[in-house]
PDB file of C-alpha atoms in Angstrom:
ATOM      1  CA  MET A   1     182.607 109.351 253.087  1.00  0.00           C
ATOM      2  CA  ILE A   2     179.022 108.878 254.303  1.00  0.00           C
ATOM      3  CA  ARG A   3     177.582 112.262 255.288  1.00  0.00           C
ATOM      4  CA  VAL A   4     175.087 112.087 258.163  1.00  0.00           C
ATOM      5  CA  VAL A   5     172.693 114.505 259.866  1.00  0.00           C
ATOM      6  CA  ILE A   6     171.489 113.682 263.401  1.00  0.00           C
ATOM      7  CA  ALA A   7     168.087 114.915 264.606  1.00  0.00           C
ATOM      8  CA  ASP A   8     167.040 114.543 268.245  1.00  0.00           C
ATOM      9  CA  ASP A   9     165.571 117.028 270.721  1.00  0.00           C
ATOM     10  CA  GLN A  10     167.987 115.907 273.461  1.00  0.00           C
ATOM     11  CA  ALA A  11     171.478 117.372 273.171  1.00  0.00           C
ATOM     12  CA  GLU A  12     173.037 114.493 275.117  1.00  0.00           C
ATOM     13  CA  VAL A  13     171.559 111.948 272.694  1.00  0.00           C
ATOM     14  CA  ARG A  14     172.879 113.888 269.711  1.00  0.00           C
ATOM     15  CA  SER A  15     176.314 113.997 271.332  1.00  0.00           C
ATOM     16  CA  ALA A  16     176.293 110.253 271.996  1.00  0.00           C
ATOM     17  CA  LEU A  17     175.267 109.473 268.421  1.00  0.00           C
ATOM     18  CA  ARG A  18     177.897 111.839 267.025  1.00  0.00           C
ATOM     19  CA  LEU A  19     180.547 110.192 269.181  1.00  0.00           C
ATOM     20  CA  VAL A  20     179.736 106.761 267.727  1.00  0.00           C
ATOM     21  CA  LEU A  21     179.436 107.915 264.120  1.00  0.00           C
ATOM     22  CA  ASP A  22     182.371 110.330 263.950  1.00  0.00           C
ATOM     23  CA  ALA A  23     184.692 107.660 265.320  1.00  0.00           C
ATOM     24  CA  GLU A  24     184.346 105.756 262.032  1.00  0.00           C
ATOM     25  CA  PRO A  25     186.749 106.631 259.178  1.00  0.00           C
ATOM     26  CA  ASP A  26     184.024 106.404 256.524  1.00  0.00           C
ATOM     27  CA  ILE A  27     181.295 108.412 258.326  1.00  0.00           C
ATOM     28  CA  GLU A  28     181.065 112.154 258.965  1.00  0.00           C
ATOM     29  CA  VAL A  29     178.325 113.951 260.934  1.00  0.00           C
ATOM     30  CA  VAL A  30     177.778 117.175 258.980  1.00  0.00           C
ATOM     31  CA  ALA A  31     174.992 118.726 261.096  1.00  0.00           C
ATOM     32  CA  GLU A  32     172.594 118.279 263.995  1.00  0.00           C
ATOM     33  CA  ALA A  33     168.940 119.267 264.424  1.00  0.00           C
ATOM     34  CA  ALA A  34     166.852 119.668 267.571  1.00  0.00           C
ATOM     35  CA  ASP A  35     163.418 119.047 266.003  1.00  0.00           C
ATOM     36  CA  GLY A  36     161.772 117.723 262.879  1.00  0.00           C
ATOM     37  CA  ALA A  37     161.386 121.074 261.161  1.00  0.00           C
ATOM     38  CA  GLU A  38     165.080 121.812 261.570  1.00  0.00           C
ATOM     39  CA  ALA A  39     165.895 118.288 260.369  1.00  0.00           C
ATOM     40  CA  VAL A  40     164.003 118.920 257.122  1.00  0.00           C
ATOM     41  CA  LEU A  41     165.850 122.217 256.632  1.00  0.00           C
ATOM     42  CA  ARG A  42     169.262 120.623 257.233  1.00  0.00           C
ATOM     43  CA  ALA A  43     168.435 117.716 254.910  1.00  0.00           C
ATOM     44  CA  GLU A  44     167.288 120.072 252.154  1.00  0.00           C
ATOM     45  CA  GLU A  45     170.259 122.390 252.618  1.00  0.00           C
ATOM     46  CA  LEU A  46     173.049 119.809 252.949  1.00  0.00           C
ATOM     47  CA  ARG A  47     171.622 116.803 251.078  1.00  0.00           C
ATOM     48  CA  PRO A  48     173.307 114.280 253.418  1.00  0.00           C
ATOM     49  CA  ASP A  49     173.494 110.617 252.514  1.00  0.00           C
ATOM     50  CA  VAL A  50     171.707 109.567 255.710  1.00  0.00           C
ATOM     51  CA  LEU A  51     169.451 111.249 258.258  1.00  0.00           C
ATOM     52  CA  VAL A  52     169.201 109.620 261.697  1.00  0.00           C
ATOM     53  CA  ILE A  53     166.043 111.045 263.243  1.00  0.00           C
ATOM     54  CA  ASP A  54     164.158 110.603 266.506  1.00  0.00           C
ATOM     55  CA  ILE A  55     160.426 109.899 266.178  1.00  0.00           C
ATOM     56  CA  ARG A  56     159.223 112.025 269.117  1.00  0.00           C
ATOM     57  CA  MET A  57     160.299 115.668 268.817  1.00  0.00           C
ATOM     58  CA  PRO A  58     158.713 119.114 269.204  1.00  0.00           C
ATOM     59  CA  ARG A  59     157.403 121.383 266.404  1.00  0.00           C
ATOM     60  CA  LEU A  60     157.432 118.588 263.830  1.00  0.00           C
ATOM     61  CA  ASP A  61     157.862 114.959 264.864  1.00  0.00           C
ATOM     62  CA  GLY A  62     160.059 112.449 263.097  1.00  0.00           C
ATOM     63  CA  ILE A  63     157.260 110.853 261.087  1.00  0.00           C
ATOM     64  CA  GLY A  64     156.149 114.277 259.846  1.00  0.00           C
ATOM     65  CA  ALA A  65     159.713 115.097 258.816  1.00  0.00           C
ATOM     66  CA  ILE A  66     160.141 111.754 257.056  1.00  0.00           C
ATOM     67  CA  THR A  67     156.866 112.283 255.199  1.00  0.00           C
ATOM     68  CA  ARG A  68     157.957 115.711 253.954  1.00  0.00           C
ATOM     69  CA  LEU A  69     161.334 114.499 252.774  1.00  0.00           C
ATOM     70  CA  ALA A  70     159.926 111.371 251.120  1.00  0.00           C
ATOM     71  CA  ALA A  71     157.450 113.524 249.185  1.00  0.00           C
ATOM     72  CA  SER A  72     160.230 115.772 247.893  1.00  0.00           C
ATOM     73  CA  ALA A  73     163.041 115.053 245.464  1.00  0.00           C
ATOM     74  CA  ASN A  74     165.419 114.586 248.378  1.00  0.00           C
ATOM     75  CA  THR A  75     167.349 111.318 248.074  1.00  0.00           C
ATOM     76  CA  THR A  76     168.576 111.244 251.688  1.00  0.00           C
ATOM     77  CA  ARG A  77     168.098 107.820 253.271  1.00  0.00           C
ATOM     78  CA  ILE A  78     166.360 107.985 256.639  1.00  0.00           C
ATOM     79  CA  ILE A  79     166.815 105.898 259.776  1.00  0.00           C
ATOM     80  CA  ALA A  80     164.088 106.361 262.392  1.00  0.00           C
ATOM     81  CA  LEU A  81     165.189 106.167 266.012  1.00  0.00           C
ATOM     82  CA  THR A  82     163.072 105.856 269.138  1.00  0.00           C
ATOM     83  CA  THR A  83     163.217 104.934 272.810  1.00  0.00           C
ATOM     84  CA  PHE A  84     159.774 103.404 272.606  1.00  0.00           C
ATOM     85  CA  ASP A  85     159.141  99.966 271.128  1.00  0.00           C
ATOM     86  CA  ILE A  86     155.646 100.920 269.924  1.00  0.00           C
ATOM     87  CA  ASP A  87     154.061  99.493 266.784  1.00  0.00           C
ATOM     88  CA  ASP A  88     152.537 102.801 265.661  1.00  0.00           C
ATOM     89  CA  TYR A  89     155.998 104.394 265.591  1.00  0.00           C
ATOM     90  CA  LEU A  90     157.512 101.482 263.689  1.00  0.00           C
ATOM     91  CA  PHE A  91     154.822 101.211 261.043  1.00  0.00           C
ATOM     92  CA  GLY A  92     154.312 104.957 260.821  1.00  0.00           C
ATOM     93  CA  ALA A  93     158.009 105.583 260.181  1.00  0.00           C
ATOM     94  CA  LEU A  94     158.360 102.838 257.575  1.00  0.00           C
ATOM     95  CA  ARG A  95     155.154 103.780 255.772  1.00  0.00           C
ATOM     96  CA  ALA A  96     156.285 107.419 255.713  1.00  0.00           C
ATOM     97  CA  GLY A  97     159.462 106.416 253.893  1.00  0.00           C
ATOM     98  CA  ALA A  98     162.131 105.529 256.450  1.00  0.00           C
ATOM     99  CA  THR A  99     164.789 103.110 255.216  1.00  0.00           C
ATOM    100  CA  GLY A 100     165.532 101.663 258.652  1.00  0.00           C
ATOM    101  CA  PHE A 101     164.246 101.621 262.215  1.00  0.00           C
ATOM    102  CA  LEU A 102     166.308 101.326 265.408  1.00  0.00           C
ATOM    103  CA  LEU A 103     165.660 101.493 269.122  1.00  0.00           C
ATOM    104  CA  LYS A 104     167.875 103.889 271.046  1.00  0.00           C
ATOM    105  CA  ASP A 105     169.147 101.053 273.225  1.00  0.00           C
ATOM    106  CA  SER A 106     170.415  99.161 270.173  1.00  0.00           C
ATOM    107  CA  GLU A 107     174.100  98.293 270.153  1.00  0.00           C
ATOM    108  CA  PRO A 108     176.345 100.997 268.581  1.00  0.00           C
ATOM    109  CA  ARG A 109     177.427  98.442 265.978  1.00  0.00           C
ATOM    110  CA  LEU A 110     173.821  98.128 264.801  1.00  0.00           C
ATOM    111  CA  LEU A 111     173.636 101.903 264.282  1.00  0.00           C
ATOM    112  CA  LEU A 112     176.795 101.808 262.184  1.00  0.00           C
ATOM    113  CA  ASP A 113     175.488  98.841 260.191  1.00  0.00           C
ATOM    114  CA  ALA A 114     172.198 100.674 259.607  1.00  0.00           C
ATOM    115  CA  VAL A 115     173.929 103.834 258.384  1.00  0.00           C
ATOM    116  CA  ARG A 116     176.135 101.905 255.984  1.00  0.00           C
ATOM    117  CA  ALA A 117     173.221  99.782 254.781  1.00  0.00           C
ATOM    118  CA  ALA A 118     171.100 102.893 254.199  1.00  0.00           C
ATOM    119  CA  HIS A 119     173.922 104.467 252.231  1.00  0.00           C
ATOM    120  CA  ARG A 120     173.945 101.395 249.962  1.00  0.00           C
ATOM    121  CA  GLY A 121     170.180 101.685 249.521  1.00  0.00           C
ATOM    122  CA  HIS A 122     169.300  98.824 251.859  1.00  0.00           C
ATOM    123  CA  GLY A 123     167.081  98.889 254.901  1.00  0.00           C
ATOM    124  CA  LEU A 124     167.858  97.606 258.372  1.00  0.00           C
ATOM    125  CA  VAL A 125     165.241  97.143 261.072  1.00  0.00           C
ATOM    126  CA  ASP A 126     166.257  96.394 264.646  1.00  0.00           C
ATOM    127  CA  PRO A 127     166.074  92.602 265.105  1.00  0.00           C
ATOM    128  CA  GLN A 128     164.058  93.237 268.280  1.00  0.00           C
ATOM    129  CA  VAL A 129     161.111  94.375 266.169  1.00  0.00           C
ATOM    130  CA  THR A 130     161.643  92.666 262.788  1.00  0.00           C
ATOM    131  CA  HIS A 131     159.381  89.696 263.543  1.00  0.00           C
ATOM    132  CA  ARG A 132     156.610  92.001 264.740  1.00  0.00           C
ATOM    133  CA  LEU A 133     156.888  93.953 261.520  1.00  0.00           C
ATOM    134  CA  ILE A 134     156.426  90.828 259.419  1.00  0.00           C
ATOM    135  CA  ASP A 135     153.668  89.449 261.669  1.00  0.00           C
ATOM    136  CA  ARG A 136     151.771  92.751 261.525  1.00  0.00           C
ATOM    137  CA  PHE A 137     151.693  92.877 257.743  1.00  0.00           C
ATOM    138  CA  ALA A 138     151.092  89.147 257.435  1.00  0.00           C
ATOM    139  CA  SER A 139     147.914  89.572 259.489  1.00  0.00           C
ATOM    140  CA  LEU A 140     146.439  92.227 257.184  1.00  0.00           C
ATOM    141  CA  SER A 141     143.995  91.452 254.410  1.00  0.00           C
ATOM    142  CA  PRO A 142     146.023  91.782 251.219  1.00  0.00           C
ATOM    143  CA  SER A 143     145.153  94.495 248.726  1.00  0.00           C
ATOM    144  CA  PRO A 144     144.972  93.668 244.997  1.00  0.00           C
ATOM    145  CA  ALA A 145     148.294  93.327 243.199  1.00  0.00           C
ATOM    146  CA  THR A 146     149.320  96.458 241.362  1.00  0.00           C
ATOM    147  CA  GLU A 147     150.224  96.926 237.703  1.00  0.00           C
ATOM    148  CA  GLU A 148     153.869  97.291 238.725  1.00  0.00           C
ATOM    149  CA  LEU A 149     153.999  93.578 239.521  1.00  0.00           C
ATOM    150  CA  ASP A 150     153.463  92.777 235.845  1.00  0.00           C
ATOM    151  CA  ARG A 151     156.767  94.482 235.106  1.00  0.00           C
ATOM    152  CA  LEU A 152     158.688  91.888 237.111  1.00  0.00           C
ATOM    153  CA  THR A 153     160.178  88.847 235.449  1.00  0.00           C
ATOM    154  CA  PRO A 154     159.434  85.440 237.025  1.00  0.00           C
ATOM    155  CA  ARG A 155     162.929  85.439 238.583  1.00  0.00           C
ATOM    156  CA  GLU A 156     162.455  88.937 239.993  1.00  0.00           C
ATOM    157  CA  ARG A 157     159.201  87.821 241.592  1.00  0.00           C
ATOM    158  CA  GLU A 158     161.045  84.916 243.183  1.00  0.00           C
ATOM    159  CA  VAL A 159     163.659  87.294 244.575  1.00  0.00           C
ATOM    160  CA  LEU A 160     160.949  89.639 245.912  1.00  0.00           C
ATOM    161  CA  LEU A 161     159.319  86.711 247.705  1.00  0.00           C
ATOM    162  CA  GLU A 162     162.602  85.681 249.319  1.00  0.00           C
ATOM    163  CA  ILE A 163     163.261  89.269 250.422  1.00  0.00           C
ATOM    164  CA  ALA A 164     159.818  89.284 252.037  1.00  0.00           C
ATOM    165  CA  ARG A 165     160.735  86.117 253.923  1.00  0.00           C
ATOM    166  CA  GLY A 166     163.678  87.961 255.437  1.00  0.00           C
ATOM    167  CA  LEU A 167     166.492  86.245 253.526  1.00  0.00           C
ATOM    168  CA  SER A 168     169.810  87.985 252.847  1.00  0.00           C
ATOM    169  CA  ASN A 169     171.307  88.179 249.349  1.00  0.00           C
ATOM    170  CA  ALA A 170     173.640  85.284 250.162  1.00  0.00           C
ATOM    171  CA  GLU A 171     170.732  83.156 251.419  1.00  0.00           C
ATOM    172  CA  ILE A 172     168.638  83.995 248.353  1.00  0.00           C
ATOM    173  CA  ALA A 173     171.550  83.043 246.098  1.00  0.00           C
ATOM    174  CA  ALA A 174     171.889  79.670 247.802  1.00  0.00           C
ATOM    175  CA  ARG A 175     168.151  79.028 247.732  1.00  0.00           C
ATOM    176  CA  LEU A 176     167.724  79.918 244.049  1.00  0.00           C
ATOM    177  CA  TRP A 177     171.053  78.445 242.909  1.00  0.00           C
ATOM    178  CA  ILE A 178     172.351  81.708 241.440  1.00  0.00           C
ATOM    179  CA  GLU A 179     175.330  83.985 242.094  1.00  0.00           C
ATOM    180  CA  GLU A 180     175.073  86.554 244.881  1.00  0.00           C
ATOM    181  CA  GLY A 181     175.998  89.294 242.396  1.00  0.00           C
ATOM    182  CA  THR A 182     173.042  88.243 240.259  1.00  0.00           C
ATOM    183  CA  VAL A 183     170.773  88.529 243.304  1.00  0.00           C
ATOM    184  CA  LYS A 184     171.989  92.077 243.919  1.00  0.00           C
ATOM    185  CA  THR A 185     171.160  92.979 240.331  1.00  0.00           C
ATOM    186  CA  HIS A 186     167.669  91.496 240.687  1.00  0.00           C
ATOM    187  CA  VAL A 187     167.095  93.356 243.965  1.00  0.00           C
ATOM    188  CA  VAL A 188     168.025  96.688 242.362  1.00  0.00           C
ATOM    189  CA  ARG A 189     165.657  96.002 239.447  1.00  0.00           C
ATOM    190  CA  VAL A 190     162.808  94.934 241.728  1.00  0.00           C
ATOM    191  CA  LEU A 191     163.076  98.098 243.809  1.00  0.00           C
ATOM    192  CA  ALA A 192     163.263 100.284 240.707  1.00  0.00           C
ATOM    193  CA  LYS A 193     160.321  98.637 238.939  1.00  0.00           C
ATOM    194  CA  LEU A 194     158.098  98.787 242.031  1.00  0.00           C
ATOM    195  CA  GLY A 195     159.205 102.304 242.972  1.00  0.00           C
ATOM    196  CA  LEU A 196     160.359 101.214 246.433  1.00  0.00           C
ATOM    197  CA  ARG A 197     162.905 103.094 248.523  1.00  0.00           C
ATOM    198  CA  GLY A 198     164.612 100.051 249.993  1.00  0.00           C
ATOM    199  CA  ARG A 199     164.546  96.430 251.043  1.00  0.00           C
ATOM    200  CA  VAL A 200     162.290  97.041 254.049  1.00  0.00           C
ATOM    201  CA  HIS A 201     159.652  98.534 251.777  1.00  0.00           C
ATOM    202  CA  ALA A 202     159.872  95.463 249.554  1.00  0.00           C
ATOM    203  CA  VAL A 203     158.915  93.352 252.587  1.00  0.00           C
ATOM    204  CA  ILE A 204     155.958  95.631 253.309  1.00  0.00           C
ATOM    205  CA  TYR A 205     154.886  95.621 249.660  1.00  0.00           C
ATOM    206  CA  ALA A 206     154.976  91.839 249.357  1.00  0.00           C
ATOM    207  CA  HIS A 207     152.932  91.296 252.508  1.00  0.00           C
ATOM    208  CA  GLU A 208     150.427  94.033 251.723  1.00  0.00           C
ATOM    209  CA  HIS A 209     149.745  92.512 248.304  1.00  0.00           C
ATOM    210  CA  GLY A 210     149.424  88.940 249.487  1.00  0.00           C
ATOM    211  CA  LEU A 211     152.545  87.638 247.747  1.00  0.00           C
ATOM    212  CA  VAL A 212     153.744  85.768 250.839  1.00  0.00           C
ATOM    213  CA  PRO A 213     151.795  82.593 251.719  1.00  0.00           C
ATOM    214  CA  ARG A 214     149.939  82.889 255.032  1.00  0.00           C
ATOM    215  CA  THR A 215     151.376  80.806 257.842  1.00  0.00           C
ATOM    216  CA  ARG A 216     148.416  81.248 260.150  1.00  0.00           C
TER     217      ARG A 216
END
């Protein structure tokens, strides 16, 4: 059972999200929060598997809450949710430590996919903004590669590069002529060696450090 906490300052939004999530046999909403400060308290108290949190809230906004939880020992995976398709929200949430990012008008199925992906340690970003995410980081001047990169084997570097290009495990397996199970093992090792919270952060890392060839 995937235990979820919902945080949104609008009661009707929380109710709608609960309706979608609680209808699934493998998902249980264990608590709700009306602002970021309460979301942090519920996450620390209940240690849910996933926190679905709105970006714009009173007292403490979603990015502030994500930052606090990411800096603690809390292992809850976080999905940022917003009505506004604004770059600062997207990049702020992901940099703070969110595993996924969804718009509130996303299809219910995408929310369920994001929750399940987060529970497995993977990230899911709404397809409506994925290309902008990659374009934004591709346009930045890369920072020097870190010492962590030296820990990767040549194959793990290849897998990291394919992740950064947006390929799924199945697509990476086909491209590199290896088994999909082997790809999953490499992905887990890459994330662990680089200290990344999920697949989305691997994309950010690769682009920030100039590992992906520039296309423009």
